[in-house]
Coordinates of C-alpha atoms in Angstrom, one line a residue:
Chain E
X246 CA 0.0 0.0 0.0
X247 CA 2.8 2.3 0.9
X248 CA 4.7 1.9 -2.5
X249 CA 1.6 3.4 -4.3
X250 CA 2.2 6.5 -2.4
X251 CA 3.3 9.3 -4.3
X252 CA 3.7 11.4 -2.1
X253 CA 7.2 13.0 -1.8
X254 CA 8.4 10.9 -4.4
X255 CA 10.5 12.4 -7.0
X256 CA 11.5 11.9 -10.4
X257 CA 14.8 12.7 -11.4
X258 CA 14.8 14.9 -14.9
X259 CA 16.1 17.7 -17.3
X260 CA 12.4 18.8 -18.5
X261 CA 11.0 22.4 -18.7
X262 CA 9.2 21.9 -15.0
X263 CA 12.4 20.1 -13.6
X264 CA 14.1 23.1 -14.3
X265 CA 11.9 25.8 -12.9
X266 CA 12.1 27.8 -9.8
X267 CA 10.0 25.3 -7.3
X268 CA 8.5 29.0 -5.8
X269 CA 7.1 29.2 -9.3
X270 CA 6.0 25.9 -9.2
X271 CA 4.5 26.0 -5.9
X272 CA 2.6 29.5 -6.5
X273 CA 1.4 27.6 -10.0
X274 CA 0.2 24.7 -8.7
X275 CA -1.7 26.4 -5.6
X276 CA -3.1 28.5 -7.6
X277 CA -4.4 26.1 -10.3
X278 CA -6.3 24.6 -7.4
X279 CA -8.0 27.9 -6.6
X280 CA -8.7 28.5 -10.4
X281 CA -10.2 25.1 -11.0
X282 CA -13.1 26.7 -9.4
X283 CA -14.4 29.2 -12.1
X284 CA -14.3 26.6 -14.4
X285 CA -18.1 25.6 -15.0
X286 CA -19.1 24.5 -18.1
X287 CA -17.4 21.9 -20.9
X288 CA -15.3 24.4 -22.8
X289 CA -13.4 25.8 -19.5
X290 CA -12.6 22.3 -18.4
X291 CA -11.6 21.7 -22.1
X292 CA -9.3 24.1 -21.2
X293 CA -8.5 23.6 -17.7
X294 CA -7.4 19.7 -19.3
X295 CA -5.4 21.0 -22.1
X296 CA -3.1 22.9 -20.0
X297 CA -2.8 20.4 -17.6
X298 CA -1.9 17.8 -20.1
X299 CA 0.6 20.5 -21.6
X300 CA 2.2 20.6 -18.4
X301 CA 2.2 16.9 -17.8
X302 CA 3.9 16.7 -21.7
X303 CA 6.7 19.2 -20.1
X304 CA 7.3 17.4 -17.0
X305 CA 8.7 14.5 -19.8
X306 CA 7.0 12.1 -17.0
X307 CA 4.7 9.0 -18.4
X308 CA 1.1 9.6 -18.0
X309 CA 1.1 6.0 -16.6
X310 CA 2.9 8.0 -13.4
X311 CA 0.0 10.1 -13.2
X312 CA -3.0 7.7 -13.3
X313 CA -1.0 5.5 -10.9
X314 CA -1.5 8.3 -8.8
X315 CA -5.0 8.9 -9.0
X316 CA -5.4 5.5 -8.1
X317 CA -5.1 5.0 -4.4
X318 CA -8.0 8.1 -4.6
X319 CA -10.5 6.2 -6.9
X320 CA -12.5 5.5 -4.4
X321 CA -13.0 9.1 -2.5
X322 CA -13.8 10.3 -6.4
X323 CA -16.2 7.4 -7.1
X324 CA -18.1 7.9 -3.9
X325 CA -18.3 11.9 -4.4
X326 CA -19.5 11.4 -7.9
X327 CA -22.1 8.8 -7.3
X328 CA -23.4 11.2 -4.3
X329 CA -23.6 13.9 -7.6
X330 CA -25.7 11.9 -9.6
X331 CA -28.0 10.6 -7.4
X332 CA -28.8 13.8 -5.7
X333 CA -28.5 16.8 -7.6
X334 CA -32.1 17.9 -8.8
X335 CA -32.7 20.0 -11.9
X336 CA -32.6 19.9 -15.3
X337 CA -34.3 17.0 -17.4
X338 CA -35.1 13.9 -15.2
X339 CA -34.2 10.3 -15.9
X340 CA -35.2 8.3 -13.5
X341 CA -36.5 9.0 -10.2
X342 CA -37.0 6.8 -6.9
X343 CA -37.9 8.5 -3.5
X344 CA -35.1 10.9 -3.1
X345 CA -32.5 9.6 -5.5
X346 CA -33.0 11.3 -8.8
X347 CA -30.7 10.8 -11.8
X348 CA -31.1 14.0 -13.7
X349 CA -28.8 15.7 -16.5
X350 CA -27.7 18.0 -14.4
X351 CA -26.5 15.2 -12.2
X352 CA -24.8 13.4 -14.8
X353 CA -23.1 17.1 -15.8
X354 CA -21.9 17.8 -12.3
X355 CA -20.1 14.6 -11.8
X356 CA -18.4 14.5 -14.9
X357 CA -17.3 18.0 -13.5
X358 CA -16.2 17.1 -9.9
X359 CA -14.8 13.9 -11.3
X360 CA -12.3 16.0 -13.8
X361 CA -12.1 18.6 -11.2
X362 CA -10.8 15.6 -8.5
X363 CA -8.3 14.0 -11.7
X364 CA -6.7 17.8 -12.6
X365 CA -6.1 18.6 -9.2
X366 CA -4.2 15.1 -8.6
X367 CA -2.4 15.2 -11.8
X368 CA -1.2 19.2 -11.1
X369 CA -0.3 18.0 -7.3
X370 CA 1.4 14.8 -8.6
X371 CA 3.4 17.0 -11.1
X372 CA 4.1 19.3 -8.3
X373 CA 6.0 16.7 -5.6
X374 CA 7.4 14.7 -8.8
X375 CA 9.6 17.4 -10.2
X376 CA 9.9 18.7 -7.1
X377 CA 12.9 17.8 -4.7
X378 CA 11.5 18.1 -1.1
X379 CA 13.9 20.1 -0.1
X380 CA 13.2 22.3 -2.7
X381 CA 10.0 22.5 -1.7
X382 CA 10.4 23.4 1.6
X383 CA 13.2 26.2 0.6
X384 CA 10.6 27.6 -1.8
X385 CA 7.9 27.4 1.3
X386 CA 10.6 29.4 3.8
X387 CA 11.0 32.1 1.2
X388 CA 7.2 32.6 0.1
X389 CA 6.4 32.3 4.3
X390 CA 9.6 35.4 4.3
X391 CA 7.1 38.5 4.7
X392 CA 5.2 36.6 7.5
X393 CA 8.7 36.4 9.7
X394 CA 7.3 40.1 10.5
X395 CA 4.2 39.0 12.3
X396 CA 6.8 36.7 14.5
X397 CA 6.1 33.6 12.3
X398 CA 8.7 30.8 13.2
X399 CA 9.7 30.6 9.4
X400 CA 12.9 29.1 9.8
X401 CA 12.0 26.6 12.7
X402 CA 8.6 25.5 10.3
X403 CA 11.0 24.9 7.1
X404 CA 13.4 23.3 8.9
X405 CA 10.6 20.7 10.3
X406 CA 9.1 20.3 7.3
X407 CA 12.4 19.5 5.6
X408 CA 13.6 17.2 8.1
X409 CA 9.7 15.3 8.4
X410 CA 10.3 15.0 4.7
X411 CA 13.7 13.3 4.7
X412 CA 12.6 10.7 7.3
X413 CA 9.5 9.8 5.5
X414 CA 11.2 6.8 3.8
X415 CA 13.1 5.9 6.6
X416 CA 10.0 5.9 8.9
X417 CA 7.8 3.9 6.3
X418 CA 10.6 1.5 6.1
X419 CA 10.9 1.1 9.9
X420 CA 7.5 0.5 10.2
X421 CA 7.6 -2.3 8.0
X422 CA 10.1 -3.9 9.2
X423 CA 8.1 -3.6 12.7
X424 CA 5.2 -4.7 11.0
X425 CA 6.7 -7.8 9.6
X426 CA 8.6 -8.4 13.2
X427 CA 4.8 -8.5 14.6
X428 CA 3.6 -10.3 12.4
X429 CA 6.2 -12.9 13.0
X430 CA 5.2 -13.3 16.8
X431 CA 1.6 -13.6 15.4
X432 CA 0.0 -10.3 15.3
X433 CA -2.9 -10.6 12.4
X434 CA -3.4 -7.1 10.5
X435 CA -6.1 -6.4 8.5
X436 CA -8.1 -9.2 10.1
X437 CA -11.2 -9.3 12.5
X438 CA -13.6 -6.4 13.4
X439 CA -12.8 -2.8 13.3
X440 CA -12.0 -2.8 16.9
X441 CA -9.6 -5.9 17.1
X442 CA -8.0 -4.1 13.8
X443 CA -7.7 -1.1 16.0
X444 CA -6.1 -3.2 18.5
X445 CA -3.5 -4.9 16.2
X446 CA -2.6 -1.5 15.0
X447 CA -1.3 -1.0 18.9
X448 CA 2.1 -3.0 18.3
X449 CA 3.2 -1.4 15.1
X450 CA 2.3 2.6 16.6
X451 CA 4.3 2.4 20.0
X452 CA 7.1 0.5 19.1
X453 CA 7.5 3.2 16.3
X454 CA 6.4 6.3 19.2
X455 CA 9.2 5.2 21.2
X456 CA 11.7 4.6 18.4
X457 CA 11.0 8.4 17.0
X458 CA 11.4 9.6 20.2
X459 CA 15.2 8.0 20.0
X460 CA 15.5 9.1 16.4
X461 CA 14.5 12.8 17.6
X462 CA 17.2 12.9 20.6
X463 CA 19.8 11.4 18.5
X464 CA 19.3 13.5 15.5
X465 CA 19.1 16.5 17.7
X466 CA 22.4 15.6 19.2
X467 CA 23.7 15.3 15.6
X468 CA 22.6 18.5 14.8
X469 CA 23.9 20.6 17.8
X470 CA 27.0 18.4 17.9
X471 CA 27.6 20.8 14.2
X472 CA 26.7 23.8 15.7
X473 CA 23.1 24.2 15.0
X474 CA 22.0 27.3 17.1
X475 CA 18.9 28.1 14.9
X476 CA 17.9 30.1 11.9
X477 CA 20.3 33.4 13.3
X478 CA 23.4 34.0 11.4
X479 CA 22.9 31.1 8.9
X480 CA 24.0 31.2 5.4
X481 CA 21.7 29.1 2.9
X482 CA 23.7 26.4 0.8
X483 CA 20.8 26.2 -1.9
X484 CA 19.7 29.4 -3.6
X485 CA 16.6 29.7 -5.6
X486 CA 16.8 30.8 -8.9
X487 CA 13.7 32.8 -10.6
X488 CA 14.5 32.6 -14.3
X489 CA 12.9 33.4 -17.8
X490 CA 10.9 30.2 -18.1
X491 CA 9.1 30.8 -14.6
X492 CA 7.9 34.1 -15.9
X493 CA 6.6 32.4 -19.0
X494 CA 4.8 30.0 -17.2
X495 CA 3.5 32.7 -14.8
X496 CA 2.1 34.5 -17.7
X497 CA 0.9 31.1 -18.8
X498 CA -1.1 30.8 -15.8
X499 CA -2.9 34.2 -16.5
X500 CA -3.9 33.4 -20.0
X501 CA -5.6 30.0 -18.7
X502 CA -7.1 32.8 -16.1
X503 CA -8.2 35.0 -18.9
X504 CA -9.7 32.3 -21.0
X505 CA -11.6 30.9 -18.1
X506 CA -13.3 34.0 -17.3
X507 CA -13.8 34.6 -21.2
X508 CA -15.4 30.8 -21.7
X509 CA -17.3 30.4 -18.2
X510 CA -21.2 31.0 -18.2
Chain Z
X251 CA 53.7 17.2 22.5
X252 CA 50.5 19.7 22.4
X253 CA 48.1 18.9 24.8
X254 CA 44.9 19.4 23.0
X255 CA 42.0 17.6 25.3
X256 CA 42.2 17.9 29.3
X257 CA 39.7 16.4 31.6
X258 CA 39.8 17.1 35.1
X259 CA 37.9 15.3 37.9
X260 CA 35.1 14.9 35.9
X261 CA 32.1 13.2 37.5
X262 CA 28.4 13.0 35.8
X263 CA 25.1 11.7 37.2
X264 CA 22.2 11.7 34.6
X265 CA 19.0 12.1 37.6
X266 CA 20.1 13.2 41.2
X267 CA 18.6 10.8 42.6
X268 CA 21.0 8.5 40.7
X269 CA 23.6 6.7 43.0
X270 CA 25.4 5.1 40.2
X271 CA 27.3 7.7 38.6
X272 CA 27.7 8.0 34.9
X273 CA 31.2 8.8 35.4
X274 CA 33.0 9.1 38.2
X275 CA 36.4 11.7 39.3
X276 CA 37.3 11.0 35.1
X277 CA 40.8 12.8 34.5
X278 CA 43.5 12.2 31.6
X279 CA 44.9 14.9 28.7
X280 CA 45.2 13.8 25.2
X281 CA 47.9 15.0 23.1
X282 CA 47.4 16.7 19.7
X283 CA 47.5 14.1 16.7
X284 CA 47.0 11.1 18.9
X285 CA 44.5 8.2 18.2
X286 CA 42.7 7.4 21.5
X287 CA 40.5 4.3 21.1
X288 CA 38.3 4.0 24.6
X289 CA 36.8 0.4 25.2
X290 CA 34.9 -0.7 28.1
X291 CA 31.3 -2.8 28.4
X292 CA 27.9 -1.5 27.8
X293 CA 27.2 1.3 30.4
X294 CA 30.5 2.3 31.3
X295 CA 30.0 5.4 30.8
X296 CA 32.0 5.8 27.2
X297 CA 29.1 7.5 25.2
X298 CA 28.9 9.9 28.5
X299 CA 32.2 11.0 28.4
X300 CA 32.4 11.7 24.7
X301 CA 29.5 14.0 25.1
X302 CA 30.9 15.7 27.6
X303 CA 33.9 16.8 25.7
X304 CA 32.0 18.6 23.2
X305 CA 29.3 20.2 25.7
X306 CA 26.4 17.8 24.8
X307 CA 26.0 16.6 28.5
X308 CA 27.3 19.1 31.2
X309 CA 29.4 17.3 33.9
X310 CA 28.6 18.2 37.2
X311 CA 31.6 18.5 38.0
X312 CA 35.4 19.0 36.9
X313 CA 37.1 20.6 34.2
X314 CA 37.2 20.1 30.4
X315 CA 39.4 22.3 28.7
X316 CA 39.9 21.8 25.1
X317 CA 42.6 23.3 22.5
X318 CA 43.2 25.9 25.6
X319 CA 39.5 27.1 26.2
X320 CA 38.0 25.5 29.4
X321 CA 34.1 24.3 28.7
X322 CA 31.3 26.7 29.6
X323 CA 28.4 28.1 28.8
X324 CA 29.7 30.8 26.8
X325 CA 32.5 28.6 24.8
X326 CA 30.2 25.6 24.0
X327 CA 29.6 26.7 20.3
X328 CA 33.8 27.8 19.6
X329 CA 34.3 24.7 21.5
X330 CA 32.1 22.8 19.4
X331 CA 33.5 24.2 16.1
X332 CA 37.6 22.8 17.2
X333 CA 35.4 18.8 18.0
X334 CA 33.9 17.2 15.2
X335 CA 31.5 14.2 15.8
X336 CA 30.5 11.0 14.3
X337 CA 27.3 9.0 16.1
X338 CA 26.4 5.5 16.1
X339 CA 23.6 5.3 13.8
X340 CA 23.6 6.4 10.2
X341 CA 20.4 7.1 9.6
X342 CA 19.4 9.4 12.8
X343 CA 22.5 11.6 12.0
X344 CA 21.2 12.6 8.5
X345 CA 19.9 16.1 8.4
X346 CA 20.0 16.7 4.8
X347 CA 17.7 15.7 1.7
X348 CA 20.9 14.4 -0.2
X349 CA 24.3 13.9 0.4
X350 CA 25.4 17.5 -0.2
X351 CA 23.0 19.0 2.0
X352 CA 23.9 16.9 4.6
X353 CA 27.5 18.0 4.3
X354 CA 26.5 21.7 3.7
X355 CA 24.2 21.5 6.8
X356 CA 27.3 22.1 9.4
X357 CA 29.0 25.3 6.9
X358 CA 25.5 26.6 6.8
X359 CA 25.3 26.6 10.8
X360 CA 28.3 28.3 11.0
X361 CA 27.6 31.0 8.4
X362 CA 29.7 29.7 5.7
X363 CA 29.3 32.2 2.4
X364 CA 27.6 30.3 -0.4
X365 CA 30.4 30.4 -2.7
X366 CA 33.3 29.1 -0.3
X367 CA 30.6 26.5 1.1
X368 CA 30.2 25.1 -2.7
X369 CA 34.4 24.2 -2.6
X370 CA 34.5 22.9 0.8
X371 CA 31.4 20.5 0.0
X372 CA 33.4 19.5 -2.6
X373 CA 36.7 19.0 -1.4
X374 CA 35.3 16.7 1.4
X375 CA 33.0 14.4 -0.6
X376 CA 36.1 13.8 -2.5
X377 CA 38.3 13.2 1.1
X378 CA 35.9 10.5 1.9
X379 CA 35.6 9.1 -2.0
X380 CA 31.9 10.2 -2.2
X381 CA 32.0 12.4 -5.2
X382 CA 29.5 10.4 -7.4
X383 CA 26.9 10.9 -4.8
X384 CA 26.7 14.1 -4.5
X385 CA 23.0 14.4 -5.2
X386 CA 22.0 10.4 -3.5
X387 CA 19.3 10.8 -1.0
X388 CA 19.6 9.2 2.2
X389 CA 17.5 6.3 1.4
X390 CA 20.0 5.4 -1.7
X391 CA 23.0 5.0 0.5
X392 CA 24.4 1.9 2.1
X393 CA 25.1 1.8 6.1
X394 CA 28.6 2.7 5.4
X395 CA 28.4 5.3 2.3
X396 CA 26.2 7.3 5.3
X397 CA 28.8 7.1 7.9
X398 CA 31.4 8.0 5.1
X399 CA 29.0 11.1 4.3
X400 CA 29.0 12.0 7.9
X401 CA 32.5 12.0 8.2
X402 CA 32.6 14.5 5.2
X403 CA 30.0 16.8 6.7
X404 CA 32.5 17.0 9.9
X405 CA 35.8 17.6 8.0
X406 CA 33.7 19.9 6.3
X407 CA 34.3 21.8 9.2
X408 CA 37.9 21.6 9.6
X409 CA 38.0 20.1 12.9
X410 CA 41.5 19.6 15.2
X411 CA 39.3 16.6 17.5
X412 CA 37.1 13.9 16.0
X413 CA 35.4 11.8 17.8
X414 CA 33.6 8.2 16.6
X415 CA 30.8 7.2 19.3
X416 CA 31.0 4.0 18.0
X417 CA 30.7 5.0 14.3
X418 CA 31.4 1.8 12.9
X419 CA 28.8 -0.7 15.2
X420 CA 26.2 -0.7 12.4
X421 CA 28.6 -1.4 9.9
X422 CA 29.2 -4.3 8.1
X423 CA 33.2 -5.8 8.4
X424 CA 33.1 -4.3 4.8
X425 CA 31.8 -0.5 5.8
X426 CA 33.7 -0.6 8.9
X427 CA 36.6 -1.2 7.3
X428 CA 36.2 1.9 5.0
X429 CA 35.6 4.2 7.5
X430 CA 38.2 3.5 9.4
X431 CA 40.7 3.6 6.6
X432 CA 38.7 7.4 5.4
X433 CA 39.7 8.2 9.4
X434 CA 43.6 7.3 9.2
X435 CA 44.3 8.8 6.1
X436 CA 42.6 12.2 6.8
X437 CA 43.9 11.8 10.3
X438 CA 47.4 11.3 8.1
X439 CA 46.4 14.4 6.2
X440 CA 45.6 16.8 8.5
X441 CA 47.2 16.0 11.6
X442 CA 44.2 15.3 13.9
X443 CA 43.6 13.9 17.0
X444 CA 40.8 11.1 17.1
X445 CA 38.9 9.4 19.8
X446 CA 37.0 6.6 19.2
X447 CA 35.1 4.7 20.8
X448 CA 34.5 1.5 20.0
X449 CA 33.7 -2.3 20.6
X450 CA 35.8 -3.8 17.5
X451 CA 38.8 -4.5 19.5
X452 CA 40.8 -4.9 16.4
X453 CA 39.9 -1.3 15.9
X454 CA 41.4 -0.2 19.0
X455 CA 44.7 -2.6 18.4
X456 CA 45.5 0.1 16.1
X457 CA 45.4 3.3 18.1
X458 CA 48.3 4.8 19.9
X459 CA 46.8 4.8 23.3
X460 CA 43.7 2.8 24.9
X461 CA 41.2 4.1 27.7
X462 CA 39.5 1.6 29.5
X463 CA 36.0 2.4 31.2
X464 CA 34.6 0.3 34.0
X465 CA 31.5 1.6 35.6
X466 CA 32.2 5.2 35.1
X467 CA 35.3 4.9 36.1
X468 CA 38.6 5.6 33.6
X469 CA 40.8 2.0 34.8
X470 CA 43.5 2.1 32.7
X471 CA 45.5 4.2 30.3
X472 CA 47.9 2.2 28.2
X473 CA 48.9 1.1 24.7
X474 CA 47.6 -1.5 22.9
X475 CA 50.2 -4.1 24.2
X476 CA 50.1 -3.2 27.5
X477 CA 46.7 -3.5 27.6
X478 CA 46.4 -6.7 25.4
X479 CA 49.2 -8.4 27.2
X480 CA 46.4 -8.5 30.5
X481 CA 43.9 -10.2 28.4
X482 CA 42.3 -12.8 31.0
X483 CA 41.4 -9.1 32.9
X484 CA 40.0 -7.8 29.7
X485 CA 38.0 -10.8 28.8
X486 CA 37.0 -10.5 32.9
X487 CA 35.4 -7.0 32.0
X488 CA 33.3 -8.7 29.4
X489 CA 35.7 -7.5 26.4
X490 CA 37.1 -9.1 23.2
X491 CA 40.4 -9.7 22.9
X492 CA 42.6 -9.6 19.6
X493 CA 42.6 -12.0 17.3
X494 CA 46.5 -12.8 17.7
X495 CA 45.9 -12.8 21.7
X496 CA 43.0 -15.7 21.8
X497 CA 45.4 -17.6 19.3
X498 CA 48.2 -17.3 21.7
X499 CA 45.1 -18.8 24.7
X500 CA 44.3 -21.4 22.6
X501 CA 48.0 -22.5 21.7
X502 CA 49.0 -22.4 25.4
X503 CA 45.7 -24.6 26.2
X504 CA 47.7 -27.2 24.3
X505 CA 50.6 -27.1 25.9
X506 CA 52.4 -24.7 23.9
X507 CA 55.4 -21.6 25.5
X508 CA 53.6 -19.1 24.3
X509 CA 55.5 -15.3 24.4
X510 CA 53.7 -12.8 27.3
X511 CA 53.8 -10.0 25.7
X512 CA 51.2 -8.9 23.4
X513 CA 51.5 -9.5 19.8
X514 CA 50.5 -7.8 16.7
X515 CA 49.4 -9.9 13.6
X516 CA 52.3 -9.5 11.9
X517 CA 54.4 -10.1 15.4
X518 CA 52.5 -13.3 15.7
X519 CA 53.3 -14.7 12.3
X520 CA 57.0 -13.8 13.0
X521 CA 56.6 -16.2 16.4
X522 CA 55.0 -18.7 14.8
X523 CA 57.9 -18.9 11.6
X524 CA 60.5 -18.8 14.2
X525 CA 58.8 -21.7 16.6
X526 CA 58.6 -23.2 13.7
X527 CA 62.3 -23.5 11.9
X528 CA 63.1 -24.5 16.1
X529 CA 61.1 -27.6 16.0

């Protein structure tokens, strides 16, 4: 289940999106999820698709990537879509049974949420594959910059998020391995009623508690052991980059905005 | 000789309620460009007394005075700057995304400029043979290649002290061997002093001088033969002994004259050729 996960996983390349500012990135793929919203009829999500599918011919990444990341959610969209159909009133009726009520509007509004739920995946996919974490979270400390002014632990919060992102693999392997050590003294996961499914869940989550705790203290050792004071008086071995491409691609973003606003009812 | 490390009186008790110190009236100096190996059984008080040379525990009391500057609150960080250190496990050590982060992490703490930063990240992936790995995450990289990268984000720093908390237990004989050869030759190369501590007792054949810790307490000071050549005491303490020395056990349990003195490898392969041309 975990190697389905796409989060944080990143795909080395040399494409157009590898190579753009990840503060760029970031502010495009945010605000593709707030623009997603004013599309509302099939010509803006025509577009809305088109210039996600330009982005994802960019990234030089498979589709195949993509889909496999839409996956693990198939479920969340299916149920959300099948709630659309059955109970959106309106428009010309199909059939109709007590409350549910399959209507054309229906039909309409769960295509829509159903593309809505696959664009914003697939920009979010792009996002963390062409994305190295710690790019990420260098791009988050700068765009956070102007809130260090309202006493906003910018530093501290990057350097967490940085660090939480480094050990995700090494956490998700631990708890395997834990898992596996369980389930060699006969623990059953997956297995019984919800509550004794709780219950199993109890060996895996304190033996990997405790174990973070350890990881915490040693790594904080580690870290003042080289001199880590905190964020005064640092100098930044990465530097961000903003170049010709990201402006391009800004401006990208606001003909997409344009042309939404243009195409929407 | 330069004394570089002092330690005077130091003792340490990790609750106050503890009766059993950590480490108890712990004094000795350490010369500049000396390898100290410091053996002793779980719990006596090794790990303790590393972190108290670099501020990382405080003793309660005593002295530390290092390169000159005696311990306190207000030298910690310059203190911390002159002692490099390399912990136990790999993976808990690792602050950066990749390799080159990692290394970068200690410059950046220290307010490194960017450009100056770039060449020393460079010059120390290459000291510890690294240089094709420069953009590996953590996750890529074998037990060893992370020790090896943590050794490189310390010489970063230009260090006089290093100091192994038992670096190479995670290691496989492979790893272990690799980061102890890295050690010697940048030890070779830059003239500095190292401490490790350590369970592989053929790691500690090779130092110049060997601490041994009982139950916070330092009990001998010696080098490696004089220490070897009491092996029945060190086996006592719950040690290893030498490869060469538990030949030399099993030879005399047959009935062999075996020399007292403690021999190297070499020194017992020049026994044995001579016992042998006798006979």
């Amino acid at each position: 289940m975990l190697d389905k996960l796409l989060f944080g996983r990143y795909i080395q390349g040399d494409s157009f999106i590898h190579k753009m500012d990840p503060r760029a990135k970031l502010i495009g793929a945010f605000y593709f999820i707030v623009i997603i919203f004013l599309a509302n009829n099939w010509e803006t999500y025509l577009a809305m698709t088109l210039f996600t599918f330009l982005c994802v011919y960019l990234s030089g990444i498979s589709l195949k990537v993509f889909l496999n990341g839409v996956k693990p959610l198939i479920w969340l969209i299916a149920f959300t879509v099948v709630l659309q159909i059955l109970f959106t009133t309106g428009g010309e009726t199909y059939f109709s049974w007590g409350i549910i009520n399959i209507t054309s509007f229906g039909l309409l509004n769960g295509a829509f949420i159903f593309m809505r739920f696959v664009l914003i995946i697939f920009m979010s996919t792009l996002l963390t594959l062409t994305t190295m974490p710690l790019s990420l979270t260098d791009a988050i400390e700068t765009l956070l910059g102007p809130l260090k002014k309202w006493k906003m632990p910018v530093h501290e919060i990057a350097l967490m998020l940085s660090i939480a992102l480094r050990f995700v693999p090494t956490l998700m392997d631990e708890a395997t391995k834990i898992m596996n050590a369980q389930r060699a003294r006969g623990v059953d996961f997956g297995e019984g009623n919800i509550i004794q499914q709780m219950k199993a869940v109890t060996p895996i989550l304190v033996p990997l508690f405790v174990s973070s705790f350890n990881r915490a203290d040693e790594l904080a050792n580690a870290m003042e052991a080289r001199g880590y004071q905190g964020g005064e008086g640092r100098t930044k071995y990465r530097q961000l980059k903003w170049q010709t491409r990201d402006t391009i691609s800004m401006i990208g973003f606001v003909v997409l905005t344009a042309l939404l606003i243009l195409l929407r009812n | 000789m330069q004394e570089i490390i002092q330690l005077k009186n130091i003792n340490f008790t990790y609750t106050e309620e503890d009766l059993r110190p950590a480490l108890k009236d712990v004094s000795f100096s350490i010369n500049k460009g000396e390898w100290i190996a410091i053996i002793g059984p779980n719990g006596s008080g090794k790990s303790t007394l590393a972190k108290t040379i670099n501020g990382l525990v405080e003793a309660k009391s005593g002295e530390v005075i290092i390169g000159g500057t005696t311990l306190s609150e207000e030298t910690v960080w310059e203190i911390r700057r002159k002692v490099g250190m390399v912990f136990q496990n790999p993976d808990n050590q690792f602050v950066g995304s990749t390799v080159q982060d990692d290394i970068a992490f200690g410059l950046e703490n220290i307010g490194v400029p960017r450009e100056e930063m770039i060449e020393r990240v460079l010059a120390s992936v290459e000291a510890v043979n690294m240089t094709g790995f420069i953009d590996k995450e953590p996750a890529r990289l074998s037990g060893g290649q992370k020790q090896r990268v943590a050794i490189a984000g310390i010489i970063a720093l230009a260090p006089d002290i290093i100091i192994l908390d038992e670096a190479t237990t995670m290691l496989d004989p492979k790893g272990r061997r690799e980061v102890i050869e890295t050690i010697q030759r940048i030890k070779k190369e830059q003239n500095l002093t190292v401490i490790s501590i350590t369970h592989d007792i053929d790691e500690a054949a090779k130092a110049n001088r060997i601490f041994v810790m009982e139950a916070g307490e330092l009990k001998q000071i010696g080098t490696p033969e004089e220490i070897f050549a009491v092996g029945a005491d060190i086996i006592a303490m719950g040690l290893d002994i030498p490869f060469p020395e538990k030949l030399k056990y099993q030879l005399k349990r047959q009935g062999l004259e075996v020399p007292e003195e403690y021999l190297t490898e070499e020194g017992m392969v020049d026994w044995l050729w001579t016992l042998y041309s006798k006979m």
